[in-house]
PDB file of C-alpha atoms in Angstrom:
ATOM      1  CA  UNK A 399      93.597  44.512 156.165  1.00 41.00           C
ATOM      2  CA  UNK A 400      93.645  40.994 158.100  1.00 45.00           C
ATOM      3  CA  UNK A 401      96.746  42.500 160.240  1.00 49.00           C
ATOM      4  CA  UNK A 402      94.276  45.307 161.357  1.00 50.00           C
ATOM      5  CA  UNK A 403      91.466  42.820 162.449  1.00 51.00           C
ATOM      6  CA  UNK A 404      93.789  40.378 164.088  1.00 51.00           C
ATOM      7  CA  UNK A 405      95.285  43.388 165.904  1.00 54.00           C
ATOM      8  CA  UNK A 406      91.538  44.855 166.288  1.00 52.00           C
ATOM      9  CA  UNK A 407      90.724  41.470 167.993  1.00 55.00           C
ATOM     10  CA  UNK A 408      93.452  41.088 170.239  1.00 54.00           C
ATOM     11  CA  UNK A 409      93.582  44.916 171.463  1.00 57.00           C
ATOM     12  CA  UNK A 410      89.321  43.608 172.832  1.00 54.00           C
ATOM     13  CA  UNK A 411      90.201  40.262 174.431  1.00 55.00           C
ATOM     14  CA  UNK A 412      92.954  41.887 176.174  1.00 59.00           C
ATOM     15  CA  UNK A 413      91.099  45.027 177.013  1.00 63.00           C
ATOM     16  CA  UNK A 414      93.519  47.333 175.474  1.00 58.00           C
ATOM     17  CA  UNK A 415      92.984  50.724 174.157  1.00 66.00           C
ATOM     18  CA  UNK A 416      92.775  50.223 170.323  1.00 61.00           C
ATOM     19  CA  UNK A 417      95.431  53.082 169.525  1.00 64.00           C
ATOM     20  CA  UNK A 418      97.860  51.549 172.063  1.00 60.00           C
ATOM     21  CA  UNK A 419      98.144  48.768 169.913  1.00 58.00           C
ATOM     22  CA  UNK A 420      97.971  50.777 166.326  1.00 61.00           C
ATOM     23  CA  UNK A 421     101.587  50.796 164.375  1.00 60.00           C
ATOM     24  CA  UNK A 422     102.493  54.767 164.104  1.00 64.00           C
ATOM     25  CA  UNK A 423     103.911  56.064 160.688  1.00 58.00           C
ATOM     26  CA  UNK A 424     107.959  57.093 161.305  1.00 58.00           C
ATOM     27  CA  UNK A 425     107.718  60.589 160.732  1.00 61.00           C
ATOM     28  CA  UNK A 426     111.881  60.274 159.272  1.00 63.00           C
ATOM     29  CA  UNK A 427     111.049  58.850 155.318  1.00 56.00           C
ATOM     30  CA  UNK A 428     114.218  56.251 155.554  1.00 60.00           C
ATOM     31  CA  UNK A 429     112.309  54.339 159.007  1.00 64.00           C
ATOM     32  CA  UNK A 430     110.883  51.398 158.346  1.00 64.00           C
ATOM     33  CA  UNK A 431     107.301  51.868 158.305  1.00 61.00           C
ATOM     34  CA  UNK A 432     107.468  55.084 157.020  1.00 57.00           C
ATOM     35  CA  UNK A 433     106.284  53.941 153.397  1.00 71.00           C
ATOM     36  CA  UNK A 434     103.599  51.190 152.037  1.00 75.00           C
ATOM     37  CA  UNK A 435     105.637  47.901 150.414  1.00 75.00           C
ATOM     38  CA  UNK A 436     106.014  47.893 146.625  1.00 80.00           C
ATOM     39  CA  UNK A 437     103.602  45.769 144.896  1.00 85.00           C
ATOM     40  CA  UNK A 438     104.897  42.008 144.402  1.00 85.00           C
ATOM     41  CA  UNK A 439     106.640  40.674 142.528  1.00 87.00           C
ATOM     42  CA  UNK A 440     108.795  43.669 142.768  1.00 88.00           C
ATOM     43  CA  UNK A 441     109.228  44.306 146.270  1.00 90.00           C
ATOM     44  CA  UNK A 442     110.614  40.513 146.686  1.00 93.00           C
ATOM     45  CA  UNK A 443     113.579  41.481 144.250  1.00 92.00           C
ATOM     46  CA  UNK A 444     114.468  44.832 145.405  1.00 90.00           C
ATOM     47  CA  UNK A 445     116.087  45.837 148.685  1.00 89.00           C
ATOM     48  CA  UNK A 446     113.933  47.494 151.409  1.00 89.00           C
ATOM     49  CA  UNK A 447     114.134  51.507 151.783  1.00 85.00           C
ATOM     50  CA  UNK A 448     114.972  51.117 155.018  1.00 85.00           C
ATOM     51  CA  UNK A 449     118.130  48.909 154.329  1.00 86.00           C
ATOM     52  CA  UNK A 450     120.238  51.757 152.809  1.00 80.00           C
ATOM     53  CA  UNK A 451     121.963  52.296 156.005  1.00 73.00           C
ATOM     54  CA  UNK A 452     122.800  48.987 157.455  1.00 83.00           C
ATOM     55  CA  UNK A 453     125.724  46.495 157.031  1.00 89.00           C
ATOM     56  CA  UNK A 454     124.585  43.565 155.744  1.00 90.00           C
ATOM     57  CA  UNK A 455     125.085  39.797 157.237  1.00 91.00           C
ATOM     58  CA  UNK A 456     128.095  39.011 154.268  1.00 91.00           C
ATOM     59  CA  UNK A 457     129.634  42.388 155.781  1.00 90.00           C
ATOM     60  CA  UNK A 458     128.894  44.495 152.870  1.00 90.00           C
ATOM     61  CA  UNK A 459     126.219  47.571 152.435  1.00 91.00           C
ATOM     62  CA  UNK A 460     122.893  45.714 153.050  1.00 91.00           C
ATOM     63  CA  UNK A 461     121.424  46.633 149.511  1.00 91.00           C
ATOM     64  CA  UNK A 462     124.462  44.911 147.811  1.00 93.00           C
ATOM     65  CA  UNK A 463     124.122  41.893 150.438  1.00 94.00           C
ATOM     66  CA  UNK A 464     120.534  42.046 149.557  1.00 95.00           C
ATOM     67  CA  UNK A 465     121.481  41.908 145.418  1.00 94.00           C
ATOM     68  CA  UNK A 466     124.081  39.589 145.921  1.00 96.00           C
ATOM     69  CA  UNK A 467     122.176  36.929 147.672  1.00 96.00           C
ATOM     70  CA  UNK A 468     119.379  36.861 146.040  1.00 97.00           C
ATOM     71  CA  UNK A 469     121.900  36.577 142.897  1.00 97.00           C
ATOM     72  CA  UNK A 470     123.156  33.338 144.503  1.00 97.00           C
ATOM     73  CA  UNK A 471     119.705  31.727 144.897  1.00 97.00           C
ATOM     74  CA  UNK A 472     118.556  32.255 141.593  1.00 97.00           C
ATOM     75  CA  UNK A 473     121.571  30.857 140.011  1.00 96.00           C
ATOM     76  CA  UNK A 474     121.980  27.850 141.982  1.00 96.00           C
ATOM     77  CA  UNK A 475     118.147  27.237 141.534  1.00 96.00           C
ATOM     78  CA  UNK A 476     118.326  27.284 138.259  1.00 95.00           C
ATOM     79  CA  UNK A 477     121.406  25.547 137.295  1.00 92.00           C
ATOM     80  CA  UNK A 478     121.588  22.723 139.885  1.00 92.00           C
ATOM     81  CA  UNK A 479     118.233  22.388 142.001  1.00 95.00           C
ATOM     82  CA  UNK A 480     115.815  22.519 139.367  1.00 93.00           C
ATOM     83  CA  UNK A 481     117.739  19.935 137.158  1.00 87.00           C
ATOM     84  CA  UNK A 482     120.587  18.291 138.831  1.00 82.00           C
ATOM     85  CA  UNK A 483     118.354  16.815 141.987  1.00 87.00           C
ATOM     86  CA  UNK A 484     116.183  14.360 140.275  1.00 87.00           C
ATOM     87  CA  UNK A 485     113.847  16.626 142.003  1.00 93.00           C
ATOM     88  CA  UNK A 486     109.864  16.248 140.744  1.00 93.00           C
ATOM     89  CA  UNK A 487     109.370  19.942 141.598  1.00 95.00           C
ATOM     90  CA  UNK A 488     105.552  19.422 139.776  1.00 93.00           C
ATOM     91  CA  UNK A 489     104.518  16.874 142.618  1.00 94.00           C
ATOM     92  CA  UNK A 490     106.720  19.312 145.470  1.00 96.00           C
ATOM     93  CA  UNK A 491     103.826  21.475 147.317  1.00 95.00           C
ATOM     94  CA  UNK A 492     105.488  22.837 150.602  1.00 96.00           C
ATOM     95  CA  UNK A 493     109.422  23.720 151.200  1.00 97.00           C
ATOM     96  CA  UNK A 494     111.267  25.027 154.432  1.00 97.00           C
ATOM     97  CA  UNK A 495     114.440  26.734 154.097  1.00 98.00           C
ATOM     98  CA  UNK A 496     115.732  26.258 157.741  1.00 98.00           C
ATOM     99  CA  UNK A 497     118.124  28.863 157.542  1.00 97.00           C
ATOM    100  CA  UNK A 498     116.955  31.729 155.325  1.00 96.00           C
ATOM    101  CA  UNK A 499     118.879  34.859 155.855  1.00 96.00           C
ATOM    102  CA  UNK A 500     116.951  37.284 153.586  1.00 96.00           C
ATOM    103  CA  UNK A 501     114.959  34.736 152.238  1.00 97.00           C
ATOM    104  CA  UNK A 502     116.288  34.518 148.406  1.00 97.00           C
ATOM    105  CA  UNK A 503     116.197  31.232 148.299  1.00 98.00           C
ATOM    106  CA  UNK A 504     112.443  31.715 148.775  1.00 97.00           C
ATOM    107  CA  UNK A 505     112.273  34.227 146.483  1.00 97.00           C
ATOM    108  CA  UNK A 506     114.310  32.334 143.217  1.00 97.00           C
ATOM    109  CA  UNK A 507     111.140  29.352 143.633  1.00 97.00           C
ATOM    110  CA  UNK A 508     108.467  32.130 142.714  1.00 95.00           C
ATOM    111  CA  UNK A 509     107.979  30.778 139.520  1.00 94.00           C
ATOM    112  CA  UNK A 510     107.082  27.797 140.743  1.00 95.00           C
ATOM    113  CA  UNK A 511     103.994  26.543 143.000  1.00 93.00           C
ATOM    114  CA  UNK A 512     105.097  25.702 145.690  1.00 96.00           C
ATOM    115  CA  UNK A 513     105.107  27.242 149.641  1.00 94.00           C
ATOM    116  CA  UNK A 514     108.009  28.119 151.254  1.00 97.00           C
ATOM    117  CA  UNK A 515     108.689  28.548 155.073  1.00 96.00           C
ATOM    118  CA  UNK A 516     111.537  30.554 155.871  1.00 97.00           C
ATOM    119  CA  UNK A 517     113.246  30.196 159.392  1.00 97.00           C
ATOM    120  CA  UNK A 518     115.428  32.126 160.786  1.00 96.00           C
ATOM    121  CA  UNK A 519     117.622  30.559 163.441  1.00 96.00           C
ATOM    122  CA  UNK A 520     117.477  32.687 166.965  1.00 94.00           C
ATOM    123  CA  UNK A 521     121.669  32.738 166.952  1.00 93.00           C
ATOM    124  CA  UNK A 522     121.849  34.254 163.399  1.00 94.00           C
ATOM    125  CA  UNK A 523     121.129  37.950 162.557  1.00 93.00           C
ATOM    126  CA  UNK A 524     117.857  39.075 162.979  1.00 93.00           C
ATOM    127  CA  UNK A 525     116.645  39.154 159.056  1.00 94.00           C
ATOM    128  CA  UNK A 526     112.828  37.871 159.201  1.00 94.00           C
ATOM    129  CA  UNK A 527     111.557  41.758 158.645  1.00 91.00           C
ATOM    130  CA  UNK A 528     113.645  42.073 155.767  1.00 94.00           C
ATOM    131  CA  UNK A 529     111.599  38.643 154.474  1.00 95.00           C
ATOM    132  CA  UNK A 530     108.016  39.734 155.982  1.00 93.00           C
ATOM    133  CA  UNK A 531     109.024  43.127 153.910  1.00 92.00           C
ATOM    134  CA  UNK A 532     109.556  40.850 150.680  1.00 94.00           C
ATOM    135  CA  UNK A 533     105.868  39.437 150.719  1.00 93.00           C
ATOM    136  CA  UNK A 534     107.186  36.209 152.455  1.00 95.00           C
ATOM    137  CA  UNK A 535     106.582  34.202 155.527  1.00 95.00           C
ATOM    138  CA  UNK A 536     108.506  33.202 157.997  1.00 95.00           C
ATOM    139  CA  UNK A 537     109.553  32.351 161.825  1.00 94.00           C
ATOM    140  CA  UNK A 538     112.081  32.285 164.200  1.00 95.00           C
ATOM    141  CA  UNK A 539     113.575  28.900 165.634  1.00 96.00           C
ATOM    142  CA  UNK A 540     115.800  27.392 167.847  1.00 96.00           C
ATOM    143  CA  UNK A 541     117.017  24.261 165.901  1.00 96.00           C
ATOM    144  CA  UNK A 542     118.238  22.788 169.485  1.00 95.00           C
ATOM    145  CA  UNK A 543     114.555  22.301 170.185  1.00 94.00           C
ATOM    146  CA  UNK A 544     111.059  20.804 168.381  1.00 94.00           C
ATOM    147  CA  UNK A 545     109.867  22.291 165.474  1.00 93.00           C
ATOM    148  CA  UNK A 546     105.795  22.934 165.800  1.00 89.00           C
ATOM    149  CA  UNK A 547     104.722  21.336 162.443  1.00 85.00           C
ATOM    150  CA  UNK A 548     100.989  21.143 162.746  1.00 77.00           C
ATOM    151  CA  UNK A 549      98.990  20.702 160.346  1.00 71.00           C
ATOM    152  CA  UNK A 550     101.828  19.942 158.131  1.00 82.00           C
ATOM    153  CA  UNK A 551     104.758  18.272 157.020  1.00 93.00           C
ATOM    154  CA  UNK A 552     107.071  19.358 154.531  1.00 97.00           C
ATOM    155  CA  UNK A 553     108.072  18.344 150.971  1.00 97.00           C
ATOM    156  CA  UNK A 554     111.307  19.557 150.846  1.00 97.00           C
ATOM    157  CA  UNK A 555     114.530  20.753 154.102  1.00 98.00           C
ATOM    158  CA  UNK A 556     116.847  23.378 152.726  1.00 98.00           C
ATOM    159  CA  UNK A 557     119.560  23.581 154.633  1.00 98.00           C
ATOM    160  CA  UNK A 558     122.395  26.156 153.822  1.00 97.00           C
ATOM    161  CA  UNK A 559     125.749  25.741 156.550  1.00 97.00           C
ATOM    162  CA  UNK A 560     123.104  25.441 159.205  1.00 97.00           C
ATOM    163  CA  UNK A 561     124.382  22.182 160.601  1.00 97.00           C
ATOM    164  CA  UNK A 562     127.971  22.967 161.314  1.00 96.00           C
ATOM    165  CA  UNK A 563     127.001  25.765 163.128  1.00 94.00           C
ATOM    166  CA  UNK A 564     124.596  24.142 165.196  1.00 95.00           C
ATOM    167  CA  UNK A 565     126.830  21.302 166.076  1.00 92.00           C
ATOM    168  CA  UNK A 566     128.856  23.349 168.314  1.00 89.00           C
ATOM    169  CA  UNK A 567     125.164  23.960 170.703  1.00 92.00           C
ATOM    170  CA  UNK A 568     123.336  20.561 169.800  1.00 92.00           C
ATOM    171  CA  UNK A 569     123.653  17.256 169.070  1.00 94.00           C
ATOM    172  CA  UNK A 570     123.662  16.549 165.390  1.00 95.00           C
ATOM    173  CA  UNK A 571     122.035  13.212 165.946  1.00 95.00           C
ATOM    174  CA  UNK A 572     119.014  14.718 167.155  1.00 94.00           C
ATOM    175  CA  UNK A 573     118.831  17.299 165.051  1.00 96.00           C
ATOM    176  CA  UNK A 574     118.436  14.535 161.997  1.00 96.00           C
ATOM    177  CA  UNK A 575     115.887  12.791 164.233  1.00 95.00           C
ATOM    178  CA  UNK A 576     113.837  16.362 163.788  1.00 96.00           C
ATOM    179  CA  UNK A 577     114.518  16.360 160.389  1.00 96.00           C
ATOM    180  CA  UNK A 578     112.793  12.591 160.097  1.00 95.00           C
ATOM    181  CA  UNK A 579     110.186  14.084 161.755  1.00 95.00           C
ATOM    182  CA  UNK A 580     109.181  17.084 159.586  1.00 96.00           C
ATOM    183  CA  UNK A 581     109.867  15.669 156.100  1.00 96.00           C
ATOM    184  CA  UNK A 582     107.147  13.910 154.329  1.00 95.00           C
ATOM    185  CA  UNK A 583     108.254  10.180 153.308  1.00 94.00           C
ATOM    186  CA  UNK A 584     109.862  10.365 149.853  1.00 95.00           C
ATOM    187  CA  UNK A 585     110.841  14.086 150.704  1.00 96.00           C
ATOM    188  CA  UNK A 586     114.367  15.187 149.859  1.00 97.00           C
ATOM    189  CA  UNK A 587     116.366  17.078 152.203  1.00 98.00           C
ATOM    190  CA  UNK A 588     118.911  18.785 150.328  1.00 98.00           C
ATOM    191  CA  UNK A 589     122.723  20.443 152.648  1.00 98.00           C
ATOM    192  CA  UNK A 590     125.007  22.588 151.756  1.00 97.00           C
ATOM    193  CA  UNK A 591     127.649  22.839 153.994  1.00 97.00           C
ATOM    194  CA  UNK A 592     131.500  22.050 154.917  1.00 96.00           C
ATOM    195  CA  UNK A 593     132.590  18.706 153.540  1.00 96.00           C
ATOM    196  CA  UNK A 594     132.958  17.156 157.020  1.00 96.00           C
ATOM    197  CA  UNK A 595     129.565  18.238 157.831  1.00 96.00           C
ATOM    198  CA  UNK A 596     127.907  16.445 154.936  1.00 97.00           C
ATOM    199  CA  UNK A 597     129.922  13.139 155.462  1.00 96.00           C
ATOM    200  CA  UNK A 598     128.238  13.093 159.019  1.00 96.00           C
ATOM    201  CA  UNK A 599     124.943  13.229 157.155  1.00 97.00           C
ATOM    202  CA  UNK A 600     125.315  11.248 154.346  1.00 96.00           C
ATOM    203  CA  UNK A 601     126.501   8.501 157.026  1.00 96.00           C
ATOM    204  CA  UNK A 602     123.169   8.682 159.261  1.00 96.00           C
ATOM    205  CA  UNK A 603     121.055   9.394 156.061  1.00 96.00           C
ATOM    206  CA  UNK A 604     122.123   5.813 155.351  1.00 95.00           C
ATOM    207  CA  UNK A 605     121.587   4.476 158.897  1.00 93.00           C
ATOM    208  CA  UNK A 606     117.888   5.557 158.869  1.00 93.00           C
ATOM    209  CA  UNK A 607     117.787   4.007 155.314  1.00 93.00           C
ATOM    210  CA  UNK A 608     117.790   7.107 153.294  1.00 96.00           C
ATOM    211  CA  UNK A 609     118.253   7.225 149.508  1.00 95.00           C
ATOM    212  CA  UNK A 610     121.384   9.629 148.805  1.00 95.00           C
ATOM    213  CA  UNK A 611     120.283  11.024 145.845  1.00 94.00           C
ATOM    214  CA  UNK A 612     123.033  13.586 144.577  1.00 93.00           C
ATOM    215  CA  UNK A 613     126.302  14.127 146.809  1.00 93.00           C
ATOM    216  CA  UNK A 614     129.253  16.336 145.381  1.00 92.00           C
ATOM    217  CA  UNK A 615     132.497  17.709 147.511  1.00 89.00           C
ATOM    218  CA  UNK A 616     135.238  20.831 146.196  1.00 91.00           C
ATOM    219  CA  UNK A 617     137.726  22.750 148.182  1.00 89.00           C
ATOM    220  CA  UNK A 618     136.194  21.702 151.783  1.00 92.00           C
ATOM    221  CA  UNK A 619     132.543  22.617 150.596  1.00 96.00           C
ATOM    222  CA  UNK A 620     129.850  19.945 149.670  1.00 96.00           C
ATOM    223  CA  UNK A 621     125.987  19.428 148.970  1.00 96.00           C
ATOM    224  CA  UNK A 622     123.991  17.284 149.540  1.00 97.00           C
ATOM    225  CA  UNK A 623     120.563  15.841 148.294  1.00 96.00           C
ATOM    226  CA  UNK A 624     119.285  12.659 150.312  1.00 97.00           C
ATOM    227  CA  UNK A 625     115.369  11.211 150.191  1.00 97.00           C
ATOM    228  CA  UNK A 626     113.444   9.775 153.242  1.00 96.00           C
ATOM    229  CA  UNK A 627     111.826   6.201 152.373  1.00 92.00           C
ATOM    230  CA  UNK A 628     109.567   4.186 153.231  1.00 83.00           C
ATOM    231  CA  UNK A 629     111.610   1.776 155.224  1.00 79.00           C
ATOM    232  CA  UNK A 630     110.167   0.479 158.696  1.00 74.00           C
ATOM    233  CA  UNK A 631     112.227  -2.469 160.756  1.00 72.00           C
ATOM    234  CA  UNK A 632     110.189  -5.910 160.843  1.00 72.00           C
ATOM    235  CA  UNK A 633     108.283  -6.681 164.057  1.00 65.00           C
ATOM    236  CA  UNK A 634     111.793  -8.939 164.639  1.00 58.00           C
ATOM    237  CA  UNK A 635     113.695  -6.457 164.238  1.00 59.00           C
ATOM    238  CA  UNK A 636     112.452  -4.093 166.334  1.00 53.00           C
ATOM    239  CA  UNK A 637     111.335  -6.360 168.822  1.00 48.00           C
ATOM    240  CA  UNK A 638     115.899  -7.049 168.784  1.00 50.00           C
ATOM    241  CA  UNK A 639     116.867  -3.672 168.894  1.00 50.00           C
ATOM    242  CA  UNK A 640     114.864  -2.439 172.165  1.00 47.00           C
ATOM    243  CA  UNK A 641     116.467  -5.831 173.739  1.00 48.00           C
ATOM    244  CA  UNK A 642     119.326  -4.871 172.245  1.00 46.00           C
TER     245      UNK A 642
END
């Protein structure tokens, strides 16, 4: 009931009638709304109710883009990110996916402790209810601009074909800067994306002194898995480059 007293609260600061502000119950059973979420852990493996009559963002019926993706996750969790990364997922406590689109990626680390942020980029389909209905968290972003971090930084960047797309609105180079920024040193920021793409990372991974710690390219599509160190210029060196 915490959405009720946060809604409570807001409704008296703002001096708002208190029904104004009260969610009303679809009378139509398919609406979203209409019914109370399944308990977890099933509702974050089955498709919302209210997806039956939607396309989905693969083009498909929404309940089989639902069942497909979360499909994906599970099986490239298991069979490459929980063993192929040299990942310590026992010392990993937060994780962002910076692209989730209904959040299975999210959903396939369950088993694991760890807390996962899940943001969906303003240009792609509007999917964060589908996650909020999965018992998940999440936000919308604009990955052209600063991410709002406080209190924390982050363990682990997932990024799934988020930076090609953004590279036709941003500059890539700044995007990575953001990227330093949020990730914890010693975090891993892991890419999936169009072989071209990851090449551009890899290379300024390296310039900012990066550990590449897994890196693997097939038919135009590649991933990467690259960790930030601990590296810092000398006093000399810096003192060079902002001459230079």
């Amino acid at each position: 009931m915490q959405w009720f007293h946060l809604m409570w609260l807001y409704c008296v600061i703002r001096n708002v009638p208190l029904e104004a502000c009260m969610h009303k119950v679809p009378e139509e059973g398919s609406k979203r709304g209409s019914h109370w979420p399944a308990q977890w852990p099933s509702r974050l493996e089955k498709a919302p109710y209210w997806l039956n009559s939607q396309v989905g963002v693969y083009g498909k019926a929404a309940p089989e883009d639902f069942a497909a993706d979360y499909k994906h996750w599970k099986n490239v969790v298991s069979q490459s990110y929980l063993e192929g990364m040299g990942i310590s997922w026992s010392s990993v406590r937060n994780v962002m996916d910076m692209r989730a689109v209904y959040g299975g990626f999210a959903a396939a680390l369950k088993d694991l402790k760890v807390w996962v942020m899940n943001v969906v980029p303003i240009e792609s389909p509007d999917t964060l209810p589908i996650i909020y209905e999965r018992g998940l968290i999440g936000i919308y972003h604009d990955w052209c601009e600063s991410f709002s971090t406080y209190p924390r930084s982050y363990d682990i960047l997932h990024a799934d074909h988020l930076f090609s797309d953004l590279k036709n609105r941003c500059n890539l180079r700044q995007i990575i800067a953001e990227v330093d920024r949020i990730l914890r040193p010693e975090g891993k920021l892991i890419v999936r994306d169009n072989a071209e793409t990851i090449n551009e990372v890899e290379s300024m991974a390296k310039s900012l002194k990066w550990d590449i710690r897994f890196i693997f390219a097939e038919d135009k599509e590649g991933l990467l898995c690259v960790q930030k160190s601990f590296w810092r210029p000398k006093e000399t060196q810096a003192i060079l480059s902002a001459i230079v």
